[in-house]
PDB file of C-alpha atoms in Angstrom:
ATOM      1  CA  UNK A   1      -7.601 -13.657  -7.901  1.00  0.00           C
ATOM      2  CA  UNK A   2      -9.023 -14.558 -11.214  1.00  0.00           C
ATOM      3  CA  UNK A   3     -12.229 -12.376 -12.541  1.00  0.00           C
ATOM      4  CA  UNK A   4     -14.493 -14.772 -11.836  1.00  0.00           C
ATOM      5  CA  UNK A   5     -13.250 -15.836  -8.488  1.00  0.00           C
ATOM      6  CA  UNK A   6     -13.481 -11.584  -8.178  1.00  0.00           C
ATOM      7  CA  UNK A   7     -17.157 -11.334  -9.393  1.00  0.00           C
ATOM      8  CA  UNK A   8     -18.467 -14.633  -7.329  1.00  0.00           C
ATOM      9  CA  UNK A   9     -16.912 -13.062  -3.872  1.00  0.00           C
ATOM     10  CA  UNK A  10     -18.670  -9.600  -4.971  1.00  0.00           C
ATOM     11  CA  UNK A  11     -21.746 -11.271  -5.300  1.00  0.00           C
ATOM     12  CA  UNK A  12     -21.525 -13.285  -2.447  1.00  0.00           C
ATOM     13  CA  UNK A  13     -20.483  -9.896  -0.506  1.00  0.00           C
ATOM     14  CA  UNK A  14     -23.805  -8.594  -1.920  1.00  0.00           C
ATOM     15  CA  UNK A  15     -25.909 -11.111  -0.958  1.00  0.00           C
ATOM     16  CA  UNK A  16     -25.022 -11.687   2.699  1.00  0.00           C
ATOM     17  CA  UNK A  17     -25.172  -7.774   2.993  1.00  0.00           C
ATOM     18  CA  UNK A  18     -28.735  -7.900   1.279  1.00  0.00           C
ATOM     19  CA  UNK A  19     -29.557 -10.849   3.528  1.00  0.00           C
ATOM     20  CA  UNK A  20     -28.066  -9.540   6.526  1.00  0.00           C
ATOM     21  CA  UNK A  21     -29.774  -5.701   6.706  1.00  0.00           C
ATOM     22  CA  UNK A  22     -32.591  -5.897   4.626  1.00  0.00           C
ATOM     23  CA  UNK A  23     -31.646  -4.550   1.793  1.00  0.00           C
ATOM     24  CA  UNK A  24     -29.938  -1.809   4.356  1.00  0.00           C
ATOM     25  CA  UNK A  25     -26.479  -2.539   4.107  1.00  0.00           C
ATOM     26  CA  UNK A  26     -23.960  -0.069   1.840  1.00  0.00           C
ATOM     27  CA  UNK A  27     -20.618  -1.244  -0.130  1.00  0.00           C
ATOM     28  CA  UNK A  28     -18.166   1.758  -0.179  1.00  0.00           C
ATOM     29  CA  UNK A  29     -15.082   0.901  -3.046  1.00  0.00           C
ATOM     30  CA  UNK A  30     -11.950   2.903  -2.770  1.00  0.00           C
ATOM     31  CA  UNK A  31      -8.839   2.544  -5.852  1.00  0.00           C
ATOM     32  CA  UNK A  32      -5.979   2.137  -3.822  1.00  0.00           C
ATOM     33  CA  UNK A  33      -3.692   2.874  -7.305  1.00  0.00           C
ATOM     34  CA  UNK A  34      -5.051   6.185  -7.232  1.00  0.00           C
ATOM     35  CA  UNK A  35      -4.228   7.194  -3.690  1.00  0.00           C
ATOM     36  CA  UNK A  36      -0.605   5.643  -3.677  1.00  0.00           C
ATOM     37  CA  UNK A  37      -0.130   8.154  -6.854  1.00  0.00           C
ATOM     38  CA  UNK A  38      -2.033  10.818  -5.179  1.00  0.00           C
ATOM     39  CA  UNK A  39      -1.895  11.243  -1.370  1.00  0.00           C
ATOM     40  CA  UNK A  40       0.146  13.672   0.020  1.00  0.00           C
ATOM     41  CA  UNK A  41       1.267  11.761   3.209  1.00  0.00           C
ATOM     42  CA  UNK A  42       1.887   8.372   0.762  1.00  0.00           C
ATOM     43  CA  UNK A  43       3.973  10.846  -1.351  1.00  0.00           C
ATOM     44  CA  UNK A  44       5.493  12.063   1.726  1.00  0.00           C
ATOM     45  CA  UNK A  45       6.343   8.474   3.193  1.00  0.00           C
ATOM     46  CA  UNK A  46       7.745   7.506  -0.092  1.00  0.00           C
ATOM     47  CA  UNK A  47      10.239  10.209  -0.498  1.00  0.00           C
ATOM     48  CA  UNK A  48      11.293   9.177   2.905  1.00  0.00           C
ATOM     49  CA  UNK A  49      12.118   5.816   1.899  1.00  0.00           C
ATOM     50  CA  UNK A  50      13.718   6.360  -1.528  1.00  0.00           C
ATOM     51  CA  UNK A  51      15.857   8.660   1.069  1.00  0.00           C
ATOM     52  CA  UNK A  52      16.537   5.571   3.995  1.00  0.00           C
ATOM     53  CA  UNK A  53      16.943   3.828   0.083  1.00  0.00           C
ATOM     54  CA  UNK A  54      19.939   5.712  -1.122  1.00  0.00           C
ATOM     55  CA  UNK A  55      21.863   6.345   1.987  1.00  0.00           C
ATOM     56  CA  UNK A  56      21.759   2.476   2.699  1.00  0.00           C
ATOM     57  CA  UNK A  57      23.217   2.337  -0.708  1.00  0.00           C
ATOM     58  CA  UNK A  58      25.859   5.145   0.028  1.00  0.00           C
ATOM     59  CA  UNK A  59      26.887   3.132   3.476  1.00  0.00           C
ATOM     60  CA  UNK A  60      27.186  -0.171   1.310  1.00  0.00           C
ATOM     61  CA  UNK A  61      29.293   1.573  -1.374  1.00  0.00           C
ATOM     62  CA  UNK A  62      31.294   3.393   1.420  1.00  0.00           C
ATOM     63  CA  UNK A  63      31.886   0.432   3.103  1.00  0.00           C
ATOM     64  CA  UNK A  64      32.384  -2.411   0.291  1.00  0.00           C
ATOM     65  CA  UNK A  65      33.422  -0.241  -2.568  1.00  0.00           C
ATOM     66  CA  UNK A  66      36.774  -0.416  -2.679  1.00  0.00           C
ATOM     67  CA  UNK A  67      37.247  -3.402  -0.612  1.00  0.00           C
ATOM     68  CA  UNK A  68      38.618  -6.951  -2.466  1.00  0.00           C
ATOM     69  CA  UNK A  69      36.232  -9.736  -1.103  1.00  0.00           C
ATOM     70  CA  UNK A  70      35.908 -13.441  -1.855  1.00  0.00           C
ATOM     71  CA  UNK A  71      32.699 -14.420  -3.420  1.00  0.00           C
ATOM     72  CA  UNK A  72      31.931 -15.565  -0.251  1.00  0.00           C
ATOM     73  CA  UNK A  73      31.924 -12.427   1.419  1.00  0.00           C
ATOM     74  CA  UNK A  74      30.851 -10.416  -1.450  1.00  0.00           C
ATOM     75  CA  UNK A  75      27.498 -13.097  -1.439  1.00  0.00           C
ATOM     76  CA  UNK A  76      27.161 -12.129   2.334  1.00  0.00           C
ATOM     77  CA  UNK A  77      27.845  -8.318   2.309  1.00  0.00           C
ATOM     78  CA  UNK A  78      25.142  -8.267  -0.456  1.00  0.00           C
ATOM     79  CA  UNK A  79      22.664 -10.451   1.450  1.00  0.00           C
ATOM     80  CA  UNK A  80      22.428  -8.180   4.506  1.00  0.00           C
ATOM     81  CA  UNK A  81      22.139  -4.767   1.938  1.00  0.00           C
ATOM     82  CA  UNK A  82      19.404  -6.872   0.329  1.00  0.00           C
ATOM     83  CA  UNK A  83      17.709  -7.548   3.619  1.00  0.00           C
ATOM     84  CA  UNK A  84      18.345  -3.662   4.990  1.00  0.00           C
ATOM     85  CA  UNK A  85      16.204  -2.668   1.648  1.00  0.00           C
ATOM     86  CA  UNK A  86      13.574  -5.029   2.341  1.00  0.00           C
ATOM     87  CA  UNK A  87      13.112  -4.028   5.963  1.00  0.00           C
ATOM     88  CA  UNK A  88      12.903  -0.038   4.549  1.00  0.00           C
ATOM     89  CA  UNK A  89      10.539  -1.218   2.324  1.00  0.00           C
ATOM     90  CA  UNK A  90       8.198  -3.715   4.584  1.00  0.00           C
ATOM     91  CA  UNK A  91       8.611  -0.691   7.540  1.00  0.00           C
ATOM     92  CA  UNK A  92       7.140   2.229   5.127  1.00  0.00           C
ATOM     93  CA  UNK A  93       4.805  -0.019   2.983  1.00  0.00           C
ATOM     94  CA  UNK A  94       3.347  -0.907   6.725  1.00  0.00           C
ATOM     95  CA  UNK A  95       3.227   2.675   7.904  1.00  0.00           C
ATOM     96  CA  UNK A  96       1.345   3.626   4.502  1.00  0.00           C
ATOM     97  CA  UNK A  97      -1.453   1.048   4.632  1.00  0.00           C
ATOM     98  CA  UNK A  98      -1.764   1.131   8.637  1.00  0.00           C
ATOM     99  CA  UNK A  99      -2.355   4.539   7.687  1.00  0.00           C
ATOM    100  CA  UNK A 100      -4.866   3.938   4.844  1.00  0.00           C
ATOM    101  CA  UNK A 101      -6.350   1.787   7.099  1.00  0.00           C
ATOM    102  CA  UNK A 102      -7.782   4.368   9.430  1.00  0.00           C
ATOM    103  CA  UNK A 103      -8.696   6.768   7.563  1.00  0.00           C
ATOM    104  CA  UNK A 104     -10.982   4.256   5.442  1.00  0.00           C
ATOM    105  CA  UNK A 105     -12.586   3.174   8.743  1.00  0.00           C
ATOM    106  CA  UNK A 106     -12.998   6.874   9.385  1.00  0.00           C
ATOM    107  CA  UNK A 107     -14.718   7.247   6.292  1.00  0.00           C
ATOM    108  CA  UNK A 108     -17.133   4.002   6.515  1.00  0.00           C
ATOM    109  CA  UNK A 109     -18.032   4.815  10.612  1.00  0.00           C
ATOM    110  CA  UNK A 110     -18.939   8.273   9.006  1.00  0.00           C
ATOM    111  CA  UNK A 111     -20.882   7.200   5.926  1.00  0.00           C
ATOM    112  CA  UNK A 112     -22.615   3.993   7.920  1.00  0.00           C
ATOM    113  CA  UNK A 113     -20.458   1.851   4.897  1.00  0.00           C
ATOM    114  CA  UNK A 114     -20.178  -1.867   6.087  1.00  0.00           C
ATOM    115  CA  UNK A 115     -17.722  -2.705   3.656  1.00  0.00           C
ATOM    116  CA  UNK A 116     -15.129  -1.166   1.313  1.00  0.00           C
ATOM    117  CA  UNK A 117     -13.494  -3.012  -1.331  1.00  0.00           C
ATOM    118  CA  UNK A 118     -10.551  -1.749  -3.835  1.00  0.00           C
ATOM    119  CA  UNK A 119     -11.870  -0.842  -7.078  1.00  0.00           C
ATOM    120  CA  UNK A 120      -8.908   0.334  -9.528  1.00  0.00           C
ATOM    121  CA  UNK A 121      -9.342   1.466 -12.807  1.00  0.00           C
ATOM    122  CA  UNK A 122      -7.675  -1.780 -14.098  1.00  0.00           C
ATOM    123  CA  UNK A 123      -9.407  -3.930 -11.875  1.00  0.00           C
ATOM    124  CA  UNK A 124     -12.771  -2.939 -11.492  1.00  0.00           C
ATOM    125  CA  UNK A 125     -15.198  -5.232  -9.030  1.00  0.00           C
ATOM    126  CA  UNK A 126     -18.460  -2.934  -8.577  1.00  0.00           C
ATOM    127  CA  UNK A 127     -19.406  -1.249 -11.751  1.00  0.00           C
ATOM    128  CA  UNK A 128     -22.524   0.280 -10.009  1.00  0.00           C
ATOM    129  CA  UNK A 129     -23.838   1.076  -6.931  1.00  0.00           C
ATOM    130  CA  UNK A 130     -20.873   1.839  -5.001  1.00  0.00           C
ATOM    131  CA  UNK A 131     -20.011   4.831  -2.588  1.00  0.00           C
ATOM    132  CA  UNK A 132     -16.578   5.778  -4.099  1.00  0.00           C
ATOM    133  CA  UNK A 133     -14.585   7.213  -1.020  1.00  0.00           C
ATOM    134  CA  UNK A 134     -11.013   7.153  -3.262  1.00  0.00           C
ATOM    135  CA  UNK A 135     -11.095  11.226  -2.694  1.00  0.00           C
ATOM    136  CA  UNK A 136     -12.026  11.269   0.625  1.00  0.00           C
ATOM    137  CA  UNK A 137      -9.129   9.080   1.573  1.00  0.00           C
ATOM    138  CA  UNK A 138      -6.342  11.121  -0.394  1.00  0.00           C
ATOM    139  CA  UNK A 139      -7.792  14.300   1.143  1.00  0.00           C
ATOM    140  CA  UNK A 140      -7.683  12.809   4.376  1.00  0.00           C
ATOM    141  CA  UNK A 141      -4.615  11.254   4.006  1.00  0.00           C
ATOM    142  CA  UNK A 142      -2.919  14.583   4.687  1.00  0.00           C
TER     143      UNK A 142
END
């Protein structure tokens, strides 16, 4: 999404929130870079899947290594190690945001926050005004 695209959905976020409560409603922003780096349990689930990573590369090595295939098996053998990787990666990068998930709902049902919005460093969206709840969630995220 383009910046301006970016700043007219803010805005339009801001409005119907303004609109909606009163004046009542709260934004929360969270920088989702910054608790990928820094949460222990995203660390944890990571260095389980670099570990799924590597033995799936062992097996493949194990098992096509030494082996003489035609192109047309070789193209097949390295389709399905291709597809094994992908499923590692779709399974943990599922378990890591179903995870983030919660505990930002957690967060915004605690702090009465209607809605949260990622706000990275290189990305920024609110400037001001803004519960930042990026801590909470690595603390939490245990």
């Amino acid at each position: 999404m383009n910046v301006a695209k970016r700043l007219a959905a803010t805005a339009l976020l801001a409005a119907s929130l303004i609109m909606a409560g009163c004046g009542q409603g709260q934004i929360g922003s969270v920088d989702v870079e910054k608790i990928m780096a820094e949460a222990p349990r995203v660390k944890t689930l990571m260095t389980e899947a670099e570990t799924k990573i590597k033995e799936a590369q062992e097996k493949y090595q194990q098992d096509y290594g030494d082996k003489e295939l035609t192109e047309e098996e070789a193209a097949k053998a390295q389709m399905e190690f291709q597809r094994k990787l992908e499923g590692i990666n779709q399974a943990y990068a599922t378990q890591i945001k179903s995870r983030m998930d919660v505990v930002i709902e957690e967060i915004s049902r605690e702090k009465n926050i209607d809605v949260v919005v990622n706000n990275s460093e290189d990305e920024k969206l609110i400037f001001h005004g803004a519960i930042d709840v990026t801590d909470e969630v690595i603390k939490k995220m245990q």
